[in-house]
Coordinates of C-alpha atoms and ligand atoms in Angstrom, one line a residue:
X151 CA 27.8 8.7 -24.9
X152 CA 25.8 7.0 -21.4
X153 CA 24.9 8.7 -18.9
X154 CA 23.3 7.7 -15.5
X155 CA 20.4 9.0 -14.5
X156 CA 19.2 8.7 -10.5
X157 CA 16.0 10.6 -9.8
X158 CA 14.9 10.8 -6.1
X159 CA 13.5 14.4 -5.3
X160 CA 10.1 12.9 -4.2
X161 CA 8.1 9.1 -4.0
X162 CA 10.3 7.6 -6.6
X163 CA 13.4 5.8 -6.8
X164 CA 14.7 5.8 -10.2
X165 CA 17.4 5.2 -12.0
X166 CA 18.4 4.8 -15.9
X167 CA 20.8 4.4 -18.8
X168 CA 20.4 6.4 -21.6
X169 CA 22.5 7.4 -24.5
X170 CA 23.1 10.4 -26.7
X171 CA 21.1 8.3 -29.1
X172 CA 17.6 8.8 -27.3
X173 CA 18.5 4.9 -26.4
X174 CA 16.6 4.1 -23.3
X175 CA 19.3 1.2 -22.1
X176 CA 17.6 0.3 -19.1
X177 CA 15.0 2.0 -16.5
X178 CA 14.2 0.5 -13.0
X179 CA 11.7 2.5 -10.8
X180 CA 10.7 1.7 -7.4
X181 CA 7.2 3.7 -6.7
X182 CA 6.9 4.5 -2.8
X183 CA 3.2 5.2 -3.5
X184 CA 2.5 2.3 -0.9
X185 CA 4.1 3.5 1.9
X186 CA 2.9 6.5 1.8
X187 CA -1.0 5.8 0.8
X188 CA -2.3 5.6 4.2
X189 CA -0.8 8.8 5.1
X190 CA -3.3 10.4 2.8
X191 CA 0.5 11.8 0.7
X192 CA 4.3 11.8 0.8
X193 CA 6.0 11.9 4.3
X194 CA 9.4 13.1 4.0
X195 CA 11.2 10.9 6.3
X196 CA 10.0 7.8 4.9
X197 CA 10.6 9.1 1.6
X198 CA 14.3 9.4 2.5
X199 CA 15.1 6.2 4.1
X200 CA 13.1 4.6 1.6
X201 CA 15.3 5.5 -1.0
X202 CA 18.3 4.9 0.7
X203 CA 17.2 1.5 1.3
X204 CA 16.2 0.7 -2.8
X205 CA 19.0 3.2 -4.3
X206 CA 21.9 0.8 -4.2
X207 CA 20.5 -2.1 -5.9
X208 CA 18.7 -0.2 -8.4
X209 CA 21.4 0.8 -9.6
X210 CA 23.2 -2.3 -9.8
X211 CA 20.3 -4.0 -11.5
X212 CA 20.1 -0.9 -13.8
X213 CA 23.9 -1.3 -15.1
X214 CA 23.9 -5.0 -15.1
X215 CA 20.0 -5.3 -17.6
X216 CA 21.8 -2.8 -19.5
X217 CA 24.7 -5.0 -21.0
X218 CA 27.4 -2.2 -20.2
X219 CA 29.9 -2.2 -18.0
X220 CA 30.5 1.0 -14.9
X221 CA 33.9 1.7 -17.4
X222 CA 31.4 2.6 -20.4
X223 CA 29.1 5.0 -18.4
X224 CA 30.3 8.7 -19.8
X225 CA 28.4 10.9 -16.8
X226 CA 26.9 10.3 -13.9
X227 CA 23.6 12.5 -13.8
X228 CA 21.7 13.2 -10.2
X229 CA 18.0 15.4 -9.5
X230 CA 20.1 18.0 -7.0
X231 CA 16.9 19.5 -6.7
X232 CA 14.2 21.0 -6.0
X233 CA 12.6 18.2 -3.8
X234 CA 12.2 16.6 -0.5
X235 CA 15.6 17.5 1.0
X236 CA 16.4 13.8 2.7
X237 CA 15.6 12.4 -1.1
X238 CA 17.7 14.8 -3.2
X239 CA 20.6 14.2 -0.8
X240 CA 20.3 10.3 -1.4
X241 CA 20.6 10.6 -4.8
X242 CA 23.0 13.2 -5.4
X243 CA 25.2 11.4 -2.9
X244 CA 24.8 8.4 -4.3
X245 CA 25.2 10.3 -7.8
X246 CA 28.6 11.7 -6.6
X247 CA 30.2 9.0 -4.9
X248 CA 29.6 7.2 -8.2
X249 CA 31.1 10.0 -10.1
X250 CA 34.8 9.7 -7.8
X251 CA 34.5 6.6 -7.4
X252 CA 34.5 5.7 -11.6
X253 CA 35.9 8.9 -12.0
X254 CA 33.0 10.5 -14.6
X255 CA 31.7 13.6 -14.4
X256 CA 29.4 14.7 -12.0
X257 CA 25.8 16.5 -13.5
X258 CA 23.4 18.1 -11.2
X259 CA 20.4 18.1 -12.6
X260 CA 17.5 20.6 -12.0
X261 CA 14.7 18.3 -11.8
X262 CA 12.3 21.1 -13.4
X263 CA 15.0 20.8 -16.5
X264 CA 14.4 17.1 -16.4
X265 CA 10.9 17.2 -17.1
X266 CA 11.1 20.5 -19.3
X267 CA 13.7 18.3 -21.6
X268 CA 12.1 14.8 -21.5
X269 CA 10.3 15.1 -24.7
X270 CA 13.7 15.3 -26.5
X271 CA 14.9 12.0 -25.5
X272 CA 11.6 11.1 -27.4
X273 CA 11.4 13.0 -30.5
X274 CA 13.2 15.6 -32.6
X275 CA 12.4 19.0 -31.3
X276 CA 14.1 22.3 -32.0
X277 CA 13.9 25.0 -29.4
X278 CA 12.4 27.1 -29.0
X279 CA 9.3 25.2 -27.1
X280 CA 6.1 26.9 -25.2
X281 CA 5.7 24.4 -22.3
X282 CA 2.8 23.5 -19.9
X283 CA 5.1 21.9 -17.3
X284 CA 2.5 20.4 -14.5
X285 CA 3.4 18.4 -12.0
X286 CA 2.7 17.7 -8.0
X287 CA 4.5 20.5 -6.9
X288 CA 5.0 22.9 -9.8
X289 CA 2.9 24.6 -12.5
X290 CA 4.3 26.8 -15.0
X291 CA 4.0 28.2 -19.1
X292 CA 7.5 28.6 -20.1
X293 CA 9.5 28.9 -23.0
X294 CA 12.4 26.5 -23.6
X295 CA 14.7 28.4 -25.4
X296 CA 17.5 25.7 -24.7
X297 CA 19.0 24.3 -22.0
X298 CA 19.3 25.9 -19.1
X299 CA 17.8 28.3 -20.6
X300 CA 14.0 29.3 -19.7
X301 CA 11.6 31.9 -19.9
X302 CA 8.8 31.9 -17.8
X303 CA 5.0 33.5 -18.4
X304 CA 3.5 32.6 -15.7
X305 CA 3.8 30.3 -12.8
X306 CA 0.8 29.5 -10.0
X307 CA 0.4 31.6 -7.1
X308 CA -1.1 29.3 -4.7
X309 CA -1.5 25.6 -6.1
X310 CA 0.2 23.8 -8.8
X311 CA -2.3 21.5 -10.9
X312 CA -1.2 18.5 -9.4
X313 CA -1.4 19.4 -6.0
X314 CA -5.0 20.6 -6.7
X315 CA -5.7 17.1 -8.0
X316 CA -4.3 15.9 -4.8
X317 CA -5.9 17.6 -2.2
X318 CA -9.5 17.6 -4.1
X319 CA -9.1 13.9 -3.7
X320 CA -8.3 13.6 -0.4
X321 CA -10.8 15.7 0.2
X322 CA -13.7 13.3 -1.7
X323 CA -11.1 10.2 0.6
X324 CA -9.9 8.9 -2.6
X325 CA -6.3 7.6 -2.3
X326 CA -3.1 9.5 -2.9
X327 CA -2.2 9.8 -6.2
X328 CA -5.5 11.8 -6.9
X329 CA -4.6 12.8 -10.8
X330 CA -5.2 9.4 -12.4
X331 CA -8.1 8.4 -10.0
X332 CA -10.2 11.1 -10.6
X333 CA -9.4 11.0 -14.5
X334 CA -10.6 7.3 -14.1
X335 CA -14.1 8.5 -12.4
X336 CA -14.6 11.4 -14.1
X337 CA -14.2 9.9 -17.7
X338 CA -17.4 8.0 -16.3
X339 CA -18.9 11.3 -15.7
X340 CA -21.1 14.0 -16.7
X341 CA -18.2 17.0 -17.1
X342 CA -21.0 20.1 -17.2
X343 CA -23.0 18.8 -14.1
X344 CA -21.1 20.7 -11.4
X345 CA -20.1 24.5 -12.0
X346 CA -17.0 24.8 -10.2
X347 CA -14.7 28.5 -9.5
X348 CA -12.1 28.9 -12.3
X349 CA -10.1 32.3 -10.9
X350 CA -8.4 34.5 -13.6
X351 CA -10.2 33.3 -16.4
X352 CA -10.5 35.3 -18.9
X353 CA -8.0 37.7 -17.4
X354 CA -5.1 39.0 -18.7
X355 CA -1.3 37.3 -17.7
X356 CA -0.3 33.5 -17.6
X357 CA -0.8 33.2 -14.2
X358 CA -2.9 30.4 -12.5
X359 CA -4.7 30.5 -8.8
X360 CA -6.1 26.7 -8.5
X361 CA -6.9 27.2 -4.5
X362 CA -10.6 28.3 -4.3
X363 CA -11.3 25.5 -6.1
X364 CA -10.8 23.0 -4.1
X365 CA -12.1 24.7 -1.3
X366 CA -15.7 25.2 -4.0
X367 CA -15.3 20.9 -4.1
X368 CA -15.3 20.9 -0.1
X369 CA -18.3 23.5 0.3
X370 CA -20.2 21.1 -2.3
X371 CA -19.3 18.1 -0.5
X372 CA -20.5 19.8 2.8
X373 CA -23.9 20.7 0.8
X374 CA -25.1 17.6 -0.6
X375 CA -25.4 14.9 2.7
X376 CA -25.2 11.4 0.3
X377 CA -23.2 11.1 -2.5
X378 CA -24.1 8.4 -5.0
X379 CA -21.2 7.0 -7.5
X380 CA -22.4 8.7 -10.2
X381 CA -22.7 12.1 -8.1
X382 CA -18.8 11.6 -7.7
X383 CA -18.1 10.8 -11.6
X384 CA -20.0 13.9 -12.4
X385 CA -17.6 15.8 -9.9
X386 CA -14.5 14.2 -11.2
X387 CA -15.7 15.0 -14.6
X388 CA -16.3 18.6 -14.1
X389 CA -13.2 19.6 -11.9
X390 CA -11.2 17.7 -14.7
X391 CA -12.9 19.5 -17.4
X392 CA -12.2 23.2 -15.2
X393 CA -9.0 22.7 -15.1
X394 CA -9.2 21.9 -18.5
X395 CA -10.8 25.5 -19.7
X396 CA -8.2 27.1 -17.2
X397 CA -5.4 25.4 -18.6
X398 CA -6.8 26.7 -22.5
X399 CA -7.2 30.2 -21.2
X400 CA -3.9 30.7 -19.7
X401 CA -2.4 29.3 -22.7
X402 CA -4.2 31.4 -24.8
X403 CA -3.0 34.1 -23.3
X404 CA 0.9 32.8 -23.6
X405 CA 0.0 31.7 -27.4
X406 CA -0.2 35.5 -28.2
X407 CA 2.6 36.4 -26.7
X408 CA 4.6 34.3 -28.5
X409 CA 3.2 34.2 -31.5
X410 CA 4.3 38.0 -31.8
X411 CA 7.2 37.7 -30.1
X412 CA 8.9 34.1 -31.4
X413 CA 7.6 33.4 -35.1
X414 CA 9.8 30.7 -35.2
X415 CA 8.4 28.7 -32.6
X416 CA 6.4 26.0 -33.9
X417 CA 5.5 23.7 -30.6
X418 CA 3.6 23.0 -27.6
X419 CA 5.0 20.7 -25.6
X420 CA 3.5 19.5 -21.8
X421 CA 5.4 17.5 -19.1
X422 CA 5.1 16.7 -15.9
X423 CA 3.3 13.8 -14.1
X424 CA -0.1 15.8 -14.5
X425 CA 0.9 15.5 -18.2
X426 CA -0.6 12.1 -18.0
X427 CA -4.1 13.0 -18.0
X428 CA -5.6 12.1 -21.7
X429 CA -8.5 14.9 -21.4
X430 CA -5.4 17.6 -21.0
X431 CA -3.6 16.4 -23.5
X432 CA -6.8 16.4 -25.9
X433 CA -7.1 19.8 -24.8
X434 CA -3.7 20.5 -25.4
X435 CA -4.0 18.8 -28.8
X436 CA -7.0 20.8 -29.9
X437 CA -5.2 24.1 -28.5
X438 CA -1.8 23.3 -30.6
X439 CA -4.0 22.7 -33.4
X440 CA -5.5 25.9 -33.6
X441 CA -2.4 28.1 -33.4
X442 CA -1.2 26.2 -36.1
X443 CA 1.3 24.2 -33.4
X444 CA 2.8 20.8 -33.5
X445 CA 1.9 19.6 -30.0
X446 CA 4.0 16.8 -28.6
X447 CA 3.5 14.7 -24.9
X448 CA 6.4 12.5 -23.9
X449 CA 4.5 8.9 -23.3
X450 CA 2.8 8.5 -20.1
X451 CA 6.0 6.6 -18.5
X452 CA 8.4 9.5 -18.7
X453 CA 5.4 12.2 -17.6
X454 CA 6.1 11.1 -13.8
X455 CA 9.1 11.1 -12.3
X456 CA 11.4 9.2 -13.8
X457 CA 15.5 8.4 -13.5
X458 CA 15.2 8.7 -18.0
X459 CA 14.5 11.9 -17.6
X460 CA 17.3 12.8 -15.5
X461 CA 19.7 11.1 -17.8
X462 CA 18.6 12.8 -20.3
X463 CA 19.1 16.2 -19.0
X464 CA 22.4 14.8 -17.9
X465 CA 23.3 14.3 -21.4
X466 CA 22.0 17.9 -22.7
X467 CA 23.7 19.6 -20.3
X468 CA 26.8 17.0 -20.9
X469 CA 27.2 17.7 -24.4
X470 CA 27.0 21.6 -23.4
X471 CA 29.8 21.5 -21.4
X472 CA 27.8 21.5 -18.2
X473 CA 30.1 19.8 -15.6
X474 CA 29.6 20.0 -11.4
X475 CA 31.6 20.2 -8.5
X476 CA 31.0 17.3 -6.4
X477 CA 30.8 20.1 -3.6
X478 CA 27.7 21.4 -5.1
X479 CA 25.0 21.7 -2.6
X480 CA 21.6 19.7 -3.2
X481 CA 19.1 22.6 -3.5
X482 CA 15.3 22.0 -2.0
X483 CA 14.0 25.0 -3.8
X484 CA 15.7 25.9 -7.1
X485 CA 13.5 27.9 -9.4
X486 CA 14.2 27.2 -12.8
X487 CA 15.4 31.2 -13.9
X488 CA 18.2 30.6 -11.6
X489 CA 19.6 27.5 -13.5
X490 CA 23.4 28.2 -14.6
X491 CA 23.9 27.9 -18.8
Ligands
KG4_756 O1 6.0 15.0 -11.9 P1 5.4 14.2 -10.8 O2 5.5 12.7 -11.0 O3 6.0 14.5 -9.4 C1 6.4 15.8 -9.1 O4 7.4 16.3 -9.5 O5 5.5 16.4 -8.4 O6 3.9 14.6 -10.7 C2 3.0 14.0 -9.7 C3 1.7 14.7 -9.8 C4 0.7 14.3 -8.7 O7 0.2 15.4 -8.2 C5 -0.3 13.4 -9.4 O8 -1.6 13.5 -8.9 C6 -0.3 14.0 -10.8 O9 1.1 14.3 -11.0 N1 -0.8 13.1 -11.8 C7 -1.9 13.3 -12.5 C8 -2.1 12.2 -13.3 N2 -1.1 11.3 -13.1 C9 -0.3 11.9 -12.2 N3 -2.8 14.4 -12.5 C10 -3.8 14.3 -13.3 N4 -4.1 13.2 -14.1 C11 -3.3 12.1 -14.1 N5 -3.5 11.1 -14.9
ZN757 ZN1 8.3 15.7 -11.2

């Protein structure tokens, strides 16, 4: 079985071939970060017509690397949401025009299950899973009980992780991504220099609150007149380490949960593009360790958005019966517990 994967719910236009055999045929992925760096982040509109102008050949160039031919592709998978609206309908269009035109079936694809699922196109793993899913616009602890099929523990209530990433850099005029710049910086850094807010720590629930502190990273910037390289390292370092201890004490918190309630569930999986940071996954590593956890990151290439990902979902939810409508709305918002089974 092949299934198509097109992924364009944010910056990234990206499209695969994968099959049932976790066989990655071909991945092309055209990163918008460029076009959108001077803007400081991602503006929608040029989001949108930037995919529509790279979608068409991606996809060509994806089929023809692959060796297949359209006739041999099984499903036809697209990210229906949630995402920037002008993106999502790009690629589901695209996805569904595709879809008639070979005459495949048509999967919409949650891009929350995309990344949630990814780490089975790379490995073995059984559900259930605890997950840290992380990304630019979303942050939650979740179980994956199997597809389509999520329990959430807690979610953020004002930033996701990446997003505080984001705006702490923009805030220090670092460019846009801010995850992997002020991983880079801060691994030069002294990570107990700067002692930065870390809300509901140590607090019962799963729940994260990331706001105050970036808003504690602008008050210290407005304090200190002349900031010297290493200055910034040490900042990196520290907000990278609190979200660090933030991300361990929510997790703790889930870990007992279900430790009681799901004995059988034996690993910690993260995803998401915050997923690439190597001092979170240590952390995670360390965490999974001491419960006794496997812990398992998809490599740093499927963390971001990625068309793979997509495919992949397309071909769990393809082998579960999961066919759509081509009449199926793209969705801007579509929280995961409201994903069909
Ligand atoms: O999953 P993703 O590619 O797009 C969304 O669905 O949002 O995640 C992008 C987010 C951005 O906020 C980016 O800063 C963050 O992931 N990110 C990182 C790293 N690489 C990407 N955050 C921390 N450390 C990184 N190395
Ligand atoms: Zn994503």
């Amino acid at each position: 079985m092949i299934c198509l994967g097109i992924e364009t719910s944010c910056d990234e236009t990206s499209v695969a071939l994968v099959t049932d055999e976790k066989k990655i045929l071909s991945h092309l992925t055209y990163s918008q970060i460029d076009e959108h760096q001077v803007f400081g982040g991602v503006v929608p509109e040029i989001a949108a017509r930037s995919h529509m102008e790279k979608i068409e050949s991606l996809v060509k160039e994806c089929i023809s690397l692959s060796g297949i031919a359209s006739q041999d592709i099984s499903c036809i998978a697209g990210t229906a949401g949630p995402g920037l609206i002008g993106g999502v309908i790009v690629g589901t269009m695209v996805a569904k025009s595709m879809s008639f035109a070979l005459d495949k079936p048509y999967i919409a694809v949650n891009h929350l299950e995309g990344h949630a699922l990814t780490v089975r196109l790379c490995e073995d793993i059984e559900f259930p899973y605890l997950l840290l899913l992380a990304s630019g616009g979303h942050t939650q602890i979740l179980i994956t009980h199997g597809v389509g099929n999520y329990e959430i523990l807690g979610s953020t209530i004002d930033d996701a992780i990446g997003e505080t990433f984001d705006k702490t850099a923009k805030l220090l005029k670092f460019d846009y991504p801010g995850g992997p710049i002020i991983e880079k910086l801060g691994s030069k850094g002294d990570d107990q220099r700067f002692k930065l807010p870390k809300p509901l720590y140590k607090k019962p629930g799963c729940d994260f609150s990331l706001s105050g502190l970036k808003t504690a990273v602008k008050e210290l910037i407005e304090e200190k007149p002349v900031w010297e390289n290493q200055d910034l390292y040490d900042l990196c370092a520290s907000f990278g380490k609190t979200i660090c201890d933030v991300i361990c004490d929510r997790l703790s918190n889930a870990l007992l949960v279900v430790k009681n309630k799901y004995p059988a569930l034996k690993t910690l999986v993260v995803a998401g593009g915050v997923a690439a940071n190597k001092p979170i996954r240590a952390t995670l590593e360390r965490l999974a360790n001491d419960y006794d956890l496997r812990f398992v990151a998809p490599p740093l290439n499927l963390c971001t958005d990625n068309g793979a990902m997509i495919a992949w979902a397309g071909i769990e939810r393809f082998k579960e019966g999961f066919i759509d409508s081509l009449d199926l709305p793209p969705r801007p918002r579509w929280p995961l517990e409201e994903l069909r089974r």
